[in-house]
GROMACS .gro file of C-alpha atoms in nm:
model
  429
    1MET     CA    1   9.352   9.275  10.222
    2LYS     CA    2   9.584   9.533  10.071
    3ARG     CA    3   9.666   9.857  10.245
    4THR     CA    4   9.530  10.163  10.065
    5ARG     CA    5   9.711  10.492  10.075
    6PRO     CA    6   9.476  10.787  10.015
    7GLU     CA    7   9.669  11.102   9.936
    8SER     CA    8   9.401  11.369   9.920
    9ASP     CA    9   9.179  11.314  10.223
   10THR     CA   10   9.239  11.544  10.518
   11CYS     CA   11   9.205  11.494  10.888
   12GLN     CA   12   9.284  11.693  11.199
   13VAL     CA   13   9.518  11.580  11.469
   14ASP     CA   14   9.589  11.813  11.756
   15GLY     CA   15   9.839  11.791  12.038
   16ALA     CA   16  10.080  12.044  12.179
   17GLY     CA   17  10.034  12.268  11.879
   18LEU     CA   18  10.053  11.992  11.617
   19ARG     CA   19   9.805  11.986  11.330
   20LEU     CA   20   9.865  11.695  11.101
   21SER     CA   21   9.758  11.580  10.759
   22PRO     CA   22   9.672  11.215  10.699
   23ALA     CA   23  10.021  11.164  10.561
   24LEU     CA   24  10.159  11.280  10.894
   25LEU     CA   25   9.910  11.074  11.088
   26ARG     CA   26  10.024  10.767  10.901
   27GLY     CA   27  10.346  10.805  11.096
   28LEU     CA   28  10.174  10.751  11.429
   29THR     CA   29  10.033  10.403  11.399
   30GLN     CA   30  10.084  10.079  11.584
   31PRO     CA   31  10.051   9.705  11.559
   32ARG     CA   32   9.698   9.687  11.690
   33LEU     CA   33   9.593   9.782  11.340
   34SER     CA   34   9.694   9.431  11.251
   35GLU     CA   35   9.464   9.294  11.519
   36MET     CA   36   9.187   9.507  11.371
   37LEU     CA   37   9.255   9.357  11.030
   38LYS     CA   38   9.214   9.012  11.173
   39MET     CA   39   8.865   9.102  11.287
   40ASN     CA   40   8.750   9.290  10.969
   41ARG     CA   41   9.300   9.361  11.006
   42ARG     CA   42  11.464   8.451  11.780
   43GLY     CA   43  12.890   7.295  11.814
   44PHE     CA   44  12.931   7.526  12.133
   45LEU     CA   45  13.045   7.496  12.496
   46SER     CA   46  12.806   7.401  12.772
   47ALA     CA   47  12.752   7.611  13.083
   48THR     CA   48  13.008   7.397  13.262
   49GLY     CA   49  13.268   7.457  12.995
   50ALA     CA   50  13.259   7.111  12.837
   51ALA     CA   51  13.213   7.082  12.463
   52ILE     CA   52  12.863   6.989  12.350
   53GLY     CA   53  12.782   6.909  11.990
   54LEU     CA   54  12.482   7.130  11.927
   55ALA     CA   55  12.592   7.277  11.598
   56ALA     CA   56  12.343   7.049  11.428
   57PHE     CA   57  12.093   7.078  11.715
   58GLY     CA   58  12.155   6.720  11.810
   59LEU     CA   59  12.071   6.714  12.182
   60PRO     CA   60  11.733   6.596  12.298
   61GLU     CA   61  11.508   6.898  12.295
   62MET     CA   62  11.463   6.958  12.668
   63ALA     CA   63  11.836   6.917  12.738
   64GLN     CA   64  11.910   7.147  12.448
   65ALA     CA   65  11.679   7.417  12.578
   66ALA     CA   66  11.833   7.392  12.926
   67ALA     CA   67  12.183   7.415  12.782
   68TRP     CA   68  12.095   7.721  12.576
   69SER     CA   69  11.956   7.901  12.879
   70LYS     CA   70  12.285   7.857  13.069
   71MET     CA   71  12.523   7.972  12.799
   72SER     CA   72  12.741   8.275  12.862
   73MET     CA   73  12.790   8.547  12.603
   74ALA     CA   74  13.138   8.411  12.528
   75GLN     CA   75  12.989   8.070  12.463
   76TRP     CA   76  12.729   8.221  12.234
   77MET     CA   77  13.004   8.391  12.037
   78ASP     CA   78  13.176   8.054  12.001
   79TRP     CA   79  12.845   7.916  11.881
   80TRP     CA   80  12.803   8.196  11.629
   81LYS     CA   81  13.148   8.135  11.483
   82GLN     CA   82  13.055   7.773  11.417
   83GLN     CA   83  12.747   7.864  11.215
   84LYS     CA   84  12.756   7.822  10.838
   85PRO     CA   85  12.595   8.071  10.599
   86THR     CA   86  12.276   7.957  10.432
   87LYS     CA   87  12.071   8.098  10.149
   88GLU     CA   88  11.736   8.101  10.328
   89LEU     CA   89  11.551   8.322  10.575
   90VAL     CA   90  11.208   8.269  10.729
   91PHE     CA   91  11.076   8.602  10.856
   92ALA     CA   92  10.760   8.621  11.073
   93ASN     CA   93  10.593   8.962  11.096
   94TRP     CA   94  10.260   9.138  11.145
   95PRO     CA   95  10.027   9.189  10.846
   96LEU     CA   96  10.079   9.497  10.629
   97TYR     CA   97  10.408   9.577  10.801
   98ILE     CA   98  10.655   9.598  10.512
   99ASP     CA   99  10.659   9.757  10.167
  100VAL     CA  100  10.445   9.572   9.915
  101THR     CA  101  10.342   9.628   9.554
  102LYS     CA  102   9.995   9.586   9.406
  103ALA     CA  103  10.115   9.250   9.277
  104GLY     CA  104  10.206   9.141   9.631
  105ALA     CA  105  10.585   9.165   9.593
  106HIS     CA  106  10.810   9.313   9.860
  107PRO     CA  107  11.073   9.532   9.688
  108THR     CA  108  11.311   9.555   9.983
  109LEU     CA  109  11.310   9.178  10.030
  110GLU     CA  110  11.381   9.135   9.660
  111MET     CA  111  11.673   9.379   9.690
  112PHE     CA  112  11.802   9.177   9.984
  113THR     CA  113  11.787   8.854   9.785
  114LYS     CA  114  11.960   9.015   9.488
  115GLU     CA  115  12.242   9.152   9.703
  116THR     CA  116  12.296   8.851   9.932
  117GLY     CA  117  12.157   8.554   9.743
  118ILE     CA  118  11.936   8.476  10.045
  119ALA     CA  119  11.580   8.380   9.953
  120VAL     CA  120  11.323   8.510  10.200
  121LYS     CA  121  11.009   8.327  10.301
  122TYR     CA  122  10.807   8.616  10.438
  123LEU     CA  123  10.514   8.522  10.661
  124GLU     CA  124  10.249   8.726  10.842
  125PRO     CA  125  10.135   8.498  11.128
  126ILE     CA  126  10.136   8.757  11.407
  127GLN     CA  127   9.792   8.896  11.486
  128SER     CA  128   9.861   8.972  11.853
  129ASN     CA  129  10.151   8.921  12.092
  130PRO     CA  130   9.961   8.683  12.325
  131GLU     CA  131   9.843   8.463  12.039
  132PHE     CA  132  10.185   8.445  11.876
  133PHE     CA  133  10.354   8.379  12.210
  134ALA     CA  134  10.107   8.100  12.285
  135LYS     CA  135  10.208   7.942  11.956
  136ILE     CA  136  10.585   7.960  11.994
  137ALA     CA  137  10.637   7.936  12.373
  138PRO     CA  138  10.585   7.558  12.402
  139LEU     CA  139  10.835   7.505  12.120
  140LEU     CA  140  11.090   7.744  12.270
  141LYS     CA  141  11.050   7.587  12.614
  142SER     CA  142  11.111   7.239  12.479
  143GLY     CA  143  11.403   7.346  12.260
  144GLU     CA  144  11.224   7.283  11.933
  145ALA     CA  145  11.256   7.512  11.633
  146THR     CA  146  10.967   7.752  11.584
  147GLY     CA  147  11.007   7.745  11.208
  148TYR     CA  148  11.110   8.111  11.208
  149ASP     CA  149  11.458   8.260  11.181
  150LEU     CA  150  11.340   8.610  11.262
  151ALA     CA  151  11.025   8.729  11.439
  152VAL     CA  152  10.876   9.058  11.556
  153MET     CA  153  10.719   9.116  11.899
  154THR     CA  154  10.618   9.424  12.096
  155ASN     CA  155  10.765   9.544  12.425
  156ASP     CA  156  10.431   9.666  12.560
  157ALA     CA  157  10.329   9.309  12.638
  158TYR     CA  158  10.480   9.078  12.900
  159GLN     CA  159  10.523   8.805  12.641
  160PHE     CA  160  10.831   8.962  12.481
  161THR     CA  161  10.985   9.016  12.825
  162GLU     CA  162  10.929   8.646  12.894
  163VAL     CA  163  11.106   8.550  12.571
  164LEU     CA  164  11.412   8.749  12.677
  165GLN     CA  165  11.409   8.649  13.044
  166GLN     CA  166  11.381   8.280  12.957
  167HIS     CA  167  11.674   8.314  12.711
  168TRP     CA  168  11.455   8.202  12.424
  169ALA     CA  169  11.621   8.450  12.190
  170ILE     CA  170  11.974   8.415  12.054
  171PRO     CA  171  12.209   8.696  12.162
  172LEU     CA  172  12.304   8.903  11.862
  173TRP     CA  173  12.650   8.889  11.706
  174ARG     CA  174  12.715   9.260  11.729
  175GLU     CA  175  13.007   9.260  11.486
  176LYS     CA  176  12.767   9.153  11.213
  177LEU     CA  177  12.544   9.457  11.266
  178PRO     CA  178  12.758   9.763  11.184
  179ASN     CA  179  12.469   9.945  11.020
  180VAL     CA  180  12.259   9.919  11.335
  181TRP     CA  181  12.522  10.089  11.547
  182LYS     CA  182  12.588  10.346  11.275
  183TYR     CA  183  12.235  10.445  11.178
  184ALA     CA  184  11.997  10.355  11.462
  185SER     CA  185  11.824  10.637  11.645
  186PRO     CA  186  11.976  10.690  11.993
  187SER     CA  187  11.623  10.662  12.132
  188ILE     CA  188  11.606  10.290  12.047
  189LEU     CA  189  11.955  10.185  12.149
  190ASN     CA  190  12.005  10.025  12.490
  191PRO     CA  191  11.631  10.000  12.569
  192VAL     CA  192  11.531   9.926  12.926
  193TYR     CA  193  11.362   9.601  12.825
  194ASP     CA  194  11.672   9.476  12.638
  195PRO     CA  195  11.987   9.645  12.774
  196HIS     CA  196  12.257   9.700  12.512
  197ASN     CA  197  12.027   9.547  12.248
  198THR     CA  198  12.156   9.210  12.356
  199TYR     CA  199  11.877   9.019  12.185
  200SER     CA  200  11.686   9.256  11.960
  201THR     CA  201  11.676   9.549  11.724
  202VAL     CA  202  11.374   9.770  11.664
  203TRP     CA  203  11.165   9.717  11.352
  204GLN     CA  204  10.918  10.004  11.402
  205SER     CA  205  10.785  10.215  11.688
  206GLY     CA  206  10.470  10.413  11.765
  207PHE     CA  207  10.245  10.580  12.021
  208THR     CA  208   9.906  10.541  12.195
  209GLY     CA  209   9.684  10.840  12.270
  210ILE     CA  210   9.326  10.967  12.269
  211GLY     CA  211   9.066  10.981  11.994
  212TYR     CA  212   8.761  11.204  12.017
  213ASN     CA  213   8.486  11.385  11.829
  214PRO     CA  214   8.496  11.761  11.906
  215LYS     CA  215   8.139  11.804  11.785
  216LEU     CA  216   8.032  11.583  12.075
  217THR     CA  217   8.283  11.683  12.342
  218LYS     CA  218   8.215  12.050  12.259
  219ARG     CA  219   8.578  12.134  12.334
  220GLU     CA  220   8.931  12.039  12.250
  221ILE     CA  221   9.091  11.750  12.435
  222THR     CA  222   9.443  11.793  12.572
  223SER     CA  223   9.486  11.565  12.873
  224VAL     CA  224   9.451  11.208  12.996
  225ALA     CA  225   9.240  11.363  13.272
  226ASP     CA  226   8.977  11.443  13.009
  227LEU     CA  227   8.886  11.074  13.016
  228TRP     CA  228   8.761  11.143  13.371
  229ASP     CA  229   8.554  11.453  13.284
  230PRO     CA  230   8.199  11.419  13.427
  231ALA     CA  231   8.070  11.608  13.122
  232PHE     CA  232   8.139  11.294  12.917
  233LYS     CA  233   7.958  11.057  13.153
  234GLY     CA  234   7.861  10.737  12.976
  235HIS     CA  235   8.051  10.830  12.663
  236VAL     CA  236   8.414  10.747  12.753
  237GLY     CA  237   8.587  10.451  12.589
  238MET     CA  238   8.873  10.269  12.761
  239PHE     CA  239   9.077   9.974  12.640
  240LYS     CA  240   9.012   9.650  12.825
  241ASN     CA  241   9.373   9.529  12.837
  242PRO     CA  242   9.498   9.602  13.193
  243THR     CA  243   9.850   9.694  13.080
  244GLN     CA  244   9.693   9.957  12.857
  245TYR     CA  245   9.433  10.116  13.080
  246GLY     CA  246   9.666  10.072  13.379
  247ASP     CA  247   9.927  10.294  13.217
  248PHE     CA  248   9.668  10.562  13.147
  249GLY     CA  249   9.566  10.554  13.512
  250LEU     CA  250   9.929  10.611  13.604
  251LEU     CA  251   9.965  10.894  13.353
  252LYS     CA  252   9.659  11.066  13.499
  253LEU     CA  253   9.835  11.069  13.838
  254GLY     CA  254  10.150  11.212  13.682
  255ILE     CA  255  10.340  10.887  13.735
  256ASP     CA  256  10.588  10.755  13.482
  257PRO     CA  257  10.463  10.402  13.407
  258ALA     CA  258  10.818  10.277  13.353
  259LYS     CA  259  10.912  10.374  13.709
  260ALA     CA  260  10.586  10.287  13.883
  261THR     CA  261  10.580  10.088  14.206
  262PRO     CA  262  10.314   9.846  14.329
  263ALA     CA  263  10.187  10.130  14.548
  264ASP     CA  264  10.153  10.343  14.234
  265TRP     CA  265   9.963  10.062  14.067
  266GLU     CA  266   9.722  10.054  14.359
  267ALA     CA  267   9.665  10.429  14.335
  268ALA     CA  268   9.610  10.412  13.959
  269ALA     CA  269   9.365  10.126  14.000
  270GLU     CA  270   9.169  10.338  14.248
  271GLU     CA  271   9.151  10.620  13.991
  272LEU     CA  272   9.026  10.379  13.728
  273LEU     CA  273   8.772  10.225  13.963
  274ALA     CA  274   8.644  10.571  14.051
  275GLN     CA  275   8.608  10.647  13.681
  276ARG     CA  276   8.403  10.334  13.636
  277LYS     CA  277   8.189  10.378  13.947
  278ALA     CA  278   8.106  10.734  13.839
  279GLY     CA  279   7.949  10.591  13.526
  280LEU     CA  280   8.193  10.767  13.295
  281VAL     CA  281   8.298  10.461  13.099
  282ARG     CA  282   8.059  10.336  12.838
  283GLN     CA  283   8.261  10.021  12.778
  284TYR     CA  284   8.607   9.866  12.799
  285TYR     CA  285   8.686   9.792  12.438
  286ASP     CA  286   8.905   9.583  12.216
  287GLN     CA  287   8.914   9.680  11.848
  288SER     CA  288   8.547   9.768  11.857
  289TYR     CA  289   8.627  10.102  12.024
  290ILE     CA  290   8.664  10.261  11.681
  291LYS     CA  291   8.310  10.169  11.583
  292ALA     CA  292   8.184  10.326  11.905
  293LEU     CA  293   8.364  10.650  11.818
  294GLU     CA  294   8.233  10.642  11.464
  295SER     CA  295   7.875  10.587  11.576
  296GLY     CA  296   7.889  10.850  11.849
  297ASP     CA  297   7.834  10.598  12.129
  298THR     CA  298   8.160  10.729  12.272
  299TRP     CA  299   8.275  11.087  12.242
  300ILE     CA  300   8.629  11.033  12.370
  301SER     CA  301   8.837  10.717  12.397
  302MET     CA  302   9.179  10.566  12.437
  303ALA     CA  303   9.285  10.516  12.076
  304TRP     CA  304   9.547  10.399  11.833
  305SER     CA  305   9.617  10.668  11.582
  306GLY     CA  306   9.616  10.436  11.283
  307ASP     CA  307   9.254  10.351  11.354
  308ILE     CA  308   9.159  10.719  11.362
  309TYR     CA  309   9.339  10.771  11.033
  310GLN     CA  310   9.146  10.485  10.874
  311ALA     CA  311   8.822  10.626  11.010
  312ASN     CA  312   8.903  10.966  10.861
  313THR     CA  313   8.965  10.818  10.518
  314GLN     CA  314   8.638  10.622  10.540
  315GLY     CA  315   8.430  10.934  10.594
  316TYR     CA  316   8.451  10.995  10.969
  317LYS     CA  317   8.640  11.319  10.929
  318ASP     CA  318   8.525  11.469  11.257
  319LEU     CA  319   8.738  11.232  11.461
  320LYS     CA  320   9.066  11.367  11.595
  321PHE     CA  321   9.370  11.210  11.756
  322ILE     CA  322   9.583  11.379  12.022
  323ILE     CA  323   9.895  11.309  12.219
  324PRO     CA  324   9.799  11.405  12.576
  325LYS     CA  325  10.009  11.659  12.758
  326GLU     CA  326  10.100  11.389  13.013
  327GLY     CA  327  10.259  11.190  12.733
  328ALA     CA  328  10.186  10.896  12.508
  329MET     CA  329  10.289  10.535  12.557
  330TYR     CA  330  10.584  10.464  12.325
  331TRP     CA  331  10.602  10.106  12.206
  332HIS     CA  332  10.859   9.920  11.996
  333ASP     CA  333  10.822   9.620  11.770
  334ASN     CA  334  11.144   9.422  11.793
  335MET     CA  335  11.320   9.181  11.560
  336PHE     CA  336  11.474   8.884  11.740
  337ILE     CA  337  11.615   8.541  11.648
  338PRO     CA  338  11.434   8.255  11.826
  339ILE     CA  339  11.650   7.976  11.965
  340GLY     CA  340  11.650   7.686  11.725
  341ALA     CA  341  11.652   7.913  11.420
  342LYS     CA  342  11.791   7.723  11.122
  343ASN     CA  343  11.928   8.028  10.943
  344PRO     CA  344  12.053   8.267  11.214
  345LEU     CA  345  12.326   8.424  11.000
  346SER     CA  346  12.065   8.510  10.740
  347ALA     CA  347  11.861   8.683  11.011
  348LEU     CA  348  12.163   8.896  11.105
  349GLU     CA  349  12.215   8.976  10.737
  350TRP     CA  350  11.862   9.110  10.710
  351MET     CA  351  11.886   9.316  11.030
  352ASN     CA  352  12.202   9.482  10.903
  353PHE     CA  353  12.061   9.529  10.552
  354TYR     CA  354  11.746   9.693  10.684
  355TYR     CA  355  11.934   9.948  10.895
  356THR     CA  356  12.039  10.167  10.604
  357PRO     CA  357  11.878  10.495  10.498
  358LYS     CA  358  11.764  10.352  10.166
  359ILE     CA  359  11.605  10.028  10.286
  360ALA     CA  360  11.457  10.173  10.604
  361GLY     CA  361  11.331  10.464  10.395
  362LEU     CA  362  11.159  10.238  10.143
  363VAL     CA  363  10.990  10.041  10.419
  364GLU     CA  364  10.897  10.354  10.611
  365ASP     CA  365  10.740  10.528  10.316
  366TYR     CA  366  10.495  10.240  10.298
  367VAL     CA  367  10.424  10.158  10.663
  368ASN     CA  368  10.460  10.514  10.804
  369TYR     CA  369  10.543  10.422  11.161
  370VAL     CA  370  10.817  10.581  11.372
  371CYS     CA  371  11.134  10.505  11.179
  372PRO     CA  372  11.434  10.357  11.365
  373VAL     CA  373  11.677  10.513  11.114
  374PRO     CA  374  11.675  10.896  11.126
  375ALA     CA  375  11.891  10.919  10.812
  376ALA     CA  376  11.604  10.763  10.616
  377GLN     CA  377  11.430  11.100  10.639
  378ALA     CA  378  11.652  11.254  10.372
  379TYR     CA  379  11.608  10.950  10.147
  380ILE     CA  380  11.230  10.974  10.170
  381ARG     CA  381  11.233  11.346  10.100
  382ASP     CA  382  11.499  11.364   9.828
  383VAL     CA  383  11.479  11.028   9.650
  384ILE     CA  384  11.125  10.902   9.707
  385LYS     CA  385  10.996  11.259   9.695
  386ASP     CA  386  10.744  11.219   9.977
  387PRO     CA  387  10.790  11.529  10.195
  388ALA     CA  388  10.469  11.470  10.390
  389VAL     CA  389  10.614  11.155  10.544
  390ALA     CA  390  10.969  11.288  10.561
  391ASP     CA  391  10.863  11.602  10.747
  392SER     CA  392  10.631  11.432  10.996
  393ASP     CA  393  10.741  11.466  11.357
  394LEU     CA  394  10.549  11.146  11.414
  395VAL     CA  395  10.759  10.946  11.170
  396PHE     CA  396  11.084  11.119  11.262
  397PRO     CA  397  11.014  11.258  11.612
  398ASP     CA  398  11.197  11.571  11.723
  399GLU     CA  399  11.317  11.636  12.077
  400ALA     CA  400  10.986  11.793  12.180
  401MET     CA  401  10.798  11.488  12.059
  402MET     CA  402  11.031  11.244  12.229
  403ALA     CA  403  10.994  11.440  12.553
  404LYS     CA  404  10.634  11.315  12.558
  405ALA     CA  405  10.724  10.951  12.492
  406ARG     CA  406  10.659  10.724  12.789
  407ASN     CA  407  10.813  10.379  12.819
  408TYR     CA  408  10.647  10.067  12.951
  409TYR     CA  409  10.729   9.902  13.281
  410VAL     CA  410  10.952   9.597  13.246
  411PHE     CA  411  10.820   9.324  13.473
  412LYS     CA  412  11.094   9.147  13.666
  413SER     CA  413  10.915   8.814  13.667
  414TYR     CA  414  10.591   8.644  13.578
  415ALA     CA  415  10.495   8.659  13.946
  416GLU     CA  416  10.527   9.037  13.939
  417PHE     CA  417  10.316   9.052  13.625
  418GLN     CA  418  10.052   8.841  13.799
  419HIS     CA  419  10.059   9.085  14.092
  420TYR     CA  420   9.999   9.370  13.850
  421LEU     CA  421   9.701   9.186  13.702
  422ARG     CA  422   9.555   9.118  14.048
  423ILE     CA  423   9.558   9.493  14.109
  424PHE     CA  424   9.417   9.607  13.776
  425ASN     CA  425   9.186   9.325  13.667
  426PRO     CA  426   8.909   9.427  13.912
  427VAL     CA  427   8.869   9.752  13.719
  428VAL     CA  428   8.684   9.573  13.441
  429MET     CA  429   8.530   9.291  13.644
   0.00000   0.00000   0.00000
């Protein structure tokens, strides 16, 4: 399925004074669009200091994985310096998440190959973080190669945290990434889930908010609290993933999800249970929430803006998307190098190549997410001649927009994540 890019359709998106065209709305999308498409849309020294010959990945897999997990940063740098350049790169990404021509070519990847001589095998195996993690985790745990040199995962799911906490990603060789440190937005450097960008760099970012039909709600929607309005009884849609609806429960209480405590989780769960017991929620949805909005079964729902945009272009022009006054959840899709990668230097080459105004601009003008390279804005406006994307606060957020961005909680362990689930799972059971 190829991504279409309608230029003339219009839609309304309100939030803190913003009114956005579809071109602007394209800038506020997120990876769950890929999940929708499925349904319709990361020799050296050992930890003890002795030399171990792993340059050719020669240890038995379990011993190799254990050795990797104990390596210090200095040992990783020794490892990096022993790596030899290759002319291959296997890149795993989400569907429809890079520039592509009608013929199926990827111009930026072709530019990369022309400049570096590195041939890219570009794959789109990632339909959801849990599914992809389930595929690669057994390999990473056993020390086997995943088959990918570079992969993209989202920080709003525990799975990416697990990859980092288990040391299943190779620490980046920072000296090989000058463009990242030169051009990256300050908002994506030193993220709480990966301090100092030890293991990852951002590919794209985006937000989660509320979709609604004003003809049915009979008023404008401005707040997360509107999902609890008795006037919408039986017509409220909520996501069924506990990390998603849990954060909205926290936002309703005025709590920053990134700083929430177990006591806060309990309070948010009570709010969500009260919402359910009052009969407000029609259903806890996966991707089917958009069909419920389109049909009028729900009047207001948690939503991903890209879905609302697609609905607008397909004739459902009454649907709107807003960023609630309490804020929107701000997620990041992250490039990382799995342990066992056969071409790690090639992965670094691509990361550095991507973080330039031209290349990031070319990708951004196609995917229209939140761009990690602010300087790409001028390239999109002046060279590509696409001011609608270049001038979107949702592609290149200003300070006011970023003030409404809310980060996800970083679970300290799997046990803590399980505790979170024990609190929030009863909401939908």
